[in-house]
Coordinates of C-alpha atoms and ligand atoms in Angstrom, one line a residue:
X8 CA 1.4 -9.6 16.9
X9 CA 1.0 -13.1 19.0
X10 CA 2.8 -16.3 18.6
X11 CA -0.4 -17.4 16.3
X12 CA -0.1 -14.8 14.1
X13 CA 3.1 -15.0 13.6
X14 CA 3.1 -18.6 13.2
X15 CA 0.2 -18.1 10.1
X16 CA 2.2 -15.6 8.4
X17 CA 5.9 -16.5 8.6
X18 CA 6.0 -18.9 5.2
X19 CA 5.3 -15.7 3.4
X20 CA 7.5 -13.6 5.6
X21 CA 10.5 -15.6 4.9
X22 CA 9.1 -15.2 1.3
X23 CA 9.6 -11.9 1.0
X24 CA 5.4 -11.8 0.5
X25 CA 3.9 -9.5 3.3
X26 CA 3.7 -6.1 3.0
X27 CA 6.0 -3.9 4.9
X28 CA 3.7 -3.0 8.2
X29 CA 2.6 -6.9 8.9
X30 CA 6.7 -7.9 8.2
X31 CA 7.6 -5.0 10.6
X32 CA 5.5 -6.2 13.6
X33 CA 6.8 -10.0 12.7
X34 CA 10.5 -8.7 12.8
X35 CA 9.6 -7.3 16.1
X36 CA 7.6 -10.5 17.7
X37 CA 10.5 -12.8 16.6
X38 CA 13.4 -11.2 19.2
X39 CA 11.4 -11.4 21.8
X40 CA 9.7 -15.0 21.0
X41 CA 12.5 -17.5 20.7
X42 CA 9.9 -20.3 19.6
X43 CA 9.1 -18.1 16.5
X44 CA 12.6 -16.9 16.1
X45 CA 13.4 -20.9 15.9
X46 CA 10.4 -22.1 13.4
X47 CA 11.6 -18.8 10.9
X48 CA 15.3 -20.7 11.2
X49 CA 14.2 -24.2 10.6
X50 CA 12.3 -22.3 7.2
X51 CA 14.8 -20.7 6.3
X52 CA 17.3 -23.8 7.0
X53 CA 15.0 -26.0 4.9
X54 CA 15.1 -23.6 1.9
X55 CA 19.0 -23.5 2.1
X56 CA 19.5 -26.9 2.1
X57 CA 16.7 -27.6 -0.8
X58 CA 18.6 -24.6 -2.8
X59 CA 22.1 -26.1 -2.3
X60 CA 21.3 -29.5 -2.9
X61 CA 18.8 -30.3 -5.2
X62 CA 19.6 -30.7 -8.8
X63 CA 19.1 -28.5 -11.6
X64 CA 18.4 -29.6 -14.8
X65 CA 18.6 -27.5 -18.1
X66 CA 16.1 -27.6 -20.1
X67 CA 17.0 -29.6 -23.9
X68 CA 17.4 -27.4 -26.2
X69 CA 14.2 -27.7 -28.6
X70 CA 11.9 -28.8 -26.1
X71 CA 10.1 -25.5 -26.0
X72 CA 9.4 -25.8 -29.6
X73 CA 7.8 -29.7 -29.4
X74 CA 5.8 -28.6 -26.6
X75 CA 4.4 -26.0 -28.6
X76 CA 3.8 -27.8 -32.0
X77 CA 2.1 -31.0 -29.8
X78 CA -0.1 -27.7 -28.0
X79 CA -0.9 -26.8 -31.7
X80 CA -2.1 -30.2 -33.4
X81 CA -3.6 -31.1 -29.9
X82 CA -5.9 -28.1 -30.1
X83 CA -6.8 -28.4 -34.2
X84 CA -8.0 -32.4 -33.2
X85 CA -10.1 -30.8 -30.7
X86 CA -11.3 -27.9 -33.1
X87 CA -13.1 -31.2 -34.8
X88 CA -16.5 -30.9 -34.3
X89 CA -18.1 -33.7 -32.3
X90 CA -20.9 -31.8 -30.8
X91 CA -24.4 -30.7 -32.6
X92 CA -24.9 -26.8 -32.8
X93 CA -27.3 -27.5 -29.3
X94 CA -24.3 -28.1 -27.0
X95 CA -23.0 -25.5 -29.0
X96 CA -24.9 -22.9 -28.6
X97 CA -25.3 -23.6 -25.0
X98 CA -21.4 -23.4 -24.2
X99 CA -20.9 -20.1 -26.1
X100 CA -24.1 -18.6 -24.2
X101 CA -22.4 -19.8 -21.0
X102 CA -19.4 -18.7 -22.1
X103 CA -20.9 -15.3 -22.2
X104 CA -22.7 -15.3 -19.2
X105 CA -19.1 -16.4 -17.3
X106 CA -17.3 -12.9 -19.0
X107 CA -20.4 -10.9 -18.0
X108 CA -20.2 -11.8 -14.5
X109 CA -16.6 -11.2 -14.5
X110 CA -16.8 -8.3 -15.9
X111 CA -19.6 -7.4 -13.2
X112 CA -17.6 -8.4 -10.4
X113 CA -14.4 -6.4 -11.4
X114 CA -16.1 -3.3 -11.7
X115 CA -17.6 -3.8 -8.2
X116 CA -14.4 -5.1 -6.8
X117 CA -12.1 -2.4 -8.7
X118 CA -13.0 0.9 -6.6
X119 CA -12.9 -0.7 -2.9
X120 CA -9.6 -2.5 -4.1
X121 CA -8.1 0.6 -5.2
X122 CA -8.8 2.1 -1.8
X123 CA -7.8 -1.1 -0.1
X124 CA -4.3 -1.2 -1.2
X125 CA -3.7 3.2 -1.3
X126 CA -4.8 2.5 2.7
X127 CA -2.5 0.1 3.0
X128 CA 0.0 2.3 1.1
X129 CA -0.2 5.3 3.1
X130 CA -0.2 3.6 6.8
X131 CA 3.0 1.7 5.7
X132 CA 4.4 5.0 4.6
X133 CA 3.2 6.4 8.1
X134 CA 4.4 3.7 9.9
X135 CA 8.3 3.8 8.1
X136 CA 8.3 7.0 8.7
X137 CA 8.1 6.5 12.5
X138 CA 10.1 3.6 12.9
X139 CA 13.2 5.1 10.6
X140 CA 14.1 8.3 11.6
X141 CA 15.5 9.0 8.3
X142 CA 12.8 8.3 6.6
X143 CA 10.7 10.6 8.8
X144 CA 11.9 14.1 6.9
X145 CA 13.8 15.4 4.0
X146 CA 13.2 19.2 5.6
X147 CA 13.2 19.7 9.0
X148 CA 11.5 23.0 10.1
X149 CA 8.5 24.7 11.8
X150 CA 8.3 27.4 9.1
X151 CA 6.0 27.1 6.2
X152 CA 8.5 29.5 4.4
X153 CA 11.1 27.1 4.2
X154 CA 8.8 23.8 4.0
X155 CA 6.7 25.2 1.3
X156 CA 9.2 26.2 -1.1
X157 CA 11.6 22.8 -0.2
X158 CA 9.5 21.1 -2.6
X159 CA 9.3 23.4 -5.9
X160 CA 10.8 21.9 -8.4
X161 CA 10.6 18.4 -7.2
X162 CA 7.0 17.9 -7.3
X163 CA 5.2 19.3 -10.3
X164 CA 2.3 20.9 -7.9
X165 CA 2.7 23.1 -5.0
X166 CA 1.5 21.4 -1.7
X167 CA 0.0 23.7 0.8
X168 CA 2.1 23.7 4.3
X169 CA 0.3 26.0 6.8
X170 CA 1.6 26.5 10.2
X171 CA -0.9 25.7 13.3
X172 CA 1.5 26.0 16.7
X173 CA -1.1 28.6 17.9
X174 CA -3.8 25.7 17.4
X175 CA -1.5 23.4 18.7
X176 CA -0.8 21.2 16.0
X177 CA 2.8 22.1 15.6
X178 CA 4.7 21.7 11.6
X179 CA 7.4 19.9 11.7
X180 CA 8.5 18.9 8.3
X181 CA 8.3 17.4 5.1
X182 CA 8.9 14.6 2.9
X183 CA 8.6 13.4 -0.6
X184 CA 6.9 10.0 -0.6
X185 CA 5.8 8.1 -3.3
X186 CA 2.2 6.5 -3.2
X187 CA -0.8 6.0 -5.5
X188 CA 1.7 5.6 -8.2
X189 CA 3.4 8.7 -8.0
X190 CA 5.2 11.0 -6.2
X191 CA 3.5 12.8 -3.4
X192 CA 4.0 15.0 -0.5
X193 CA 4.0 14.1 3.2
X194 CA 3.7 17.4 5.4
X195 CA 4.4 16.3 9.1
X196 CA 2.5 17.5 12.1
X197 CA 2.7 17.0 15.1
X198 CA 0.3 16.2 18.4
X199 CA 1.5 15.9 21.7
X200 CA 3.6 12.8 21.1
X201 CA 1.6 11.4 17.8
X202 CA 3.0 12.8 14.5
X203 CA 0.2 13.5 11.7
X204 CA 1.2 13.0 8.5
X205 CA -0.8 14.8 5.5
X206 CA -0.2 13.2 2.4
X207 CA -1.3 15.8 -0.6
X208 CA -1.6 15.1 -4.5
X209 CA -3.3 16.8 -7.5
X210 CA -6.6 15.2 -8.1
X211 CA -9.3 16.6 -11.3
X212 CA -11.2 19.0 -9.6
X213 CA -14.3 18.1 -10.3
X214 CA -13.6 15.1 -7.5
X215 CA -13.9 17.8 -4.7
X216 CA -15.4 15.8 -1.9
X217 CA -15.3 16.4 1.8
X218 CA -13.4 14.7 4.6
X219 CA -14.4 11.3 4.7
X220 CA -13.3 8.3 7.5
X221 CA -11.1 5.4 7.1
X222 CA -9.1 3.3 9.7
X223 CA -6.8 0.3 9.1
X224 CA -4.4 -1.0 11.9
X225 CA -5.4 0.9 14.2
X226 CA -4.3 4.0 12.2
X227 CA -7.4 7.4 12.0
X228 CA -7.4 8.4 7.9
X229 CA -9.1 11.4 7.1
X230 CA -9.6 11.9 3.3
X231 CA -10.2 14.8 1.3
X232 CA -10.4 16.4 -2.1
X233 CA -10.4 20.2 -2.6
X234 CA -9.7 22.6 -5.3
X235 CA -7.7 19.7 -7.1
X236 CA -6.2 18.5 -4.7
X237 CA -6.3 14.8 -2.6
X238 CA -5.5 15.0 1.2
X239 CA -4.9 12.0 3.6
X240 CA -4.3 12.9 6.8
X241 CA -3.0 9.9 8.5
X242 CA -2.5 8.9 12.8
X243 CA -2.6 7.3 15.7
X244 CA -4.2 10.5 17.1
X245 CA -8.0 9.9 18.2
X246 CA -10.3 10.5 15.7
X247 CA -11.8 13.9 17.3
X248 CA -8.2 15.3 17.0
X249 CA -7.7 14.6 13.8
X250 CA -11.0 15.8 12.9
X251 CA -10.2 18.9 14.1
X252 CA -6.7 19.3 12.7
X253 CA -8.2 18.7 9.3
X254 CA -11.1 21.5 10.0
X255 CA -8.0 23.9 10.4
X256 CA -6.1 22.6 7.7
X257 CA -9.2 23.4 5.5
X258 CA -9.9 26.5 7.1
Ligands
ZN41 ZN1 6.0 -16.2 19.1

């Protein structure tokens, strides 16, 4: 992340807004950018001072209740009727027309959105894992034996963990994560130097659908759904890597 960047986004970093990736690369720009380390302080000064030393007034007690009761005559004056049925008709038919294109539009926007933010979901989750060592296993080992069974009783499906040294794409682990609203597991392969990690779920099975691509920061997804169960296999591995670790995965 550049000075620009950084500069764009650090109101809602020092907000607390940004989701944990973008704050991650800020919190790495600012040590080694003191002009951006300095403009975070003066924020962060400015907020202290306005919190410390602007005064706070209670509310007196009943004012809720007149605000409501002046909302509640102010809207039976205007339930008077000072239009002809005409206008009338035309404001309720535009009325109708505005919820049907909302409507519209949040059905086209809901699916894409839902993808949108699980993306954004799962590279954060790859990303902590690799910047926090802790965070990177809650079983350490190669064997499927001892990976596989780690997570029965804590998830209430059985995640498949195969081993693929010989195909040199190593297990090294697993995890429980939680994503998409519940808890999921992360089965960690490794590359080389890149880890892979394969995030698996129960889906319904009649949503079986091969791999399909997605990128977002740089980041290779692959995405899969098969006998009932959802598979992200997430990286910084190229995509023709990746493609094949998830043919042997499936295989
Ligand atoms: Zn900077």
């Amino acid at each position: 992340m550049d000075c620009r960047e950084t500069r764009a986004l650090i109101h809602g970093y020092a907000d607390g807004e940004l989701d944990l990736v973008t704050s991650l690369e800020i919190e790495r720009h600012l040590p080694e950018c003191p002009d951006c380390a300095n403009a975070l302080a003066g924020l962060q000064a400015v907020r202290a001072a306005i919190k410390s030393s602007v005064p706070y007034y209670q509310a007196p007690p009943g004012l809720a209740g007149r605000v409501r009761s002046s909302v509640r005559r102010a809207t039976r004056a205007d339930r008077t009727p000072r239009l002809g049925p005409g206008p009338l008709i035309a404001l309720a038919a535009s009325l109708a027309l505005m919820t049907a294109v909302g409507w519209g539009l949040a059905h086209i926007l809901r699916v894409p959105g839902d993808d949108a933010f699980l993306t954004r979901e799962l590279v954060a989750s790859h990303v902590r894992s690799q910047m926090l060592p802790s965070h990177r296993f809650d079983v350490v080992s190669s064997d499927p034996h001892t990976v596989k069974p780690w997570f029965e009783g804590k998830l209430d499906f059985a995640p498949p963990a195969k081993d693929l040294t010989d195909q040199g794409f190593p297990l090294v682990g697993g995890r429980l994560d939680y994503l998409h609203g519940r808890p999921v597991a992360a089965i960690v392969y490794q590359r080389r130097r890149h880890t892979i990690n394969l995030f698996v779920w129960p889906s319904s099975p009649a949503d079986d659908a091969a791999p399909a691509k997605a990128s977002r920061q740089g980041f290779h997804m692959l995405r899969w759904t098969n006998s009932g169960m959802t598979f992200w296999a997430v990286s910084d591995l190229n995509e023709g890597e990746l493609q094949e670790f998830v043919r042997l995965i499936q295989g």
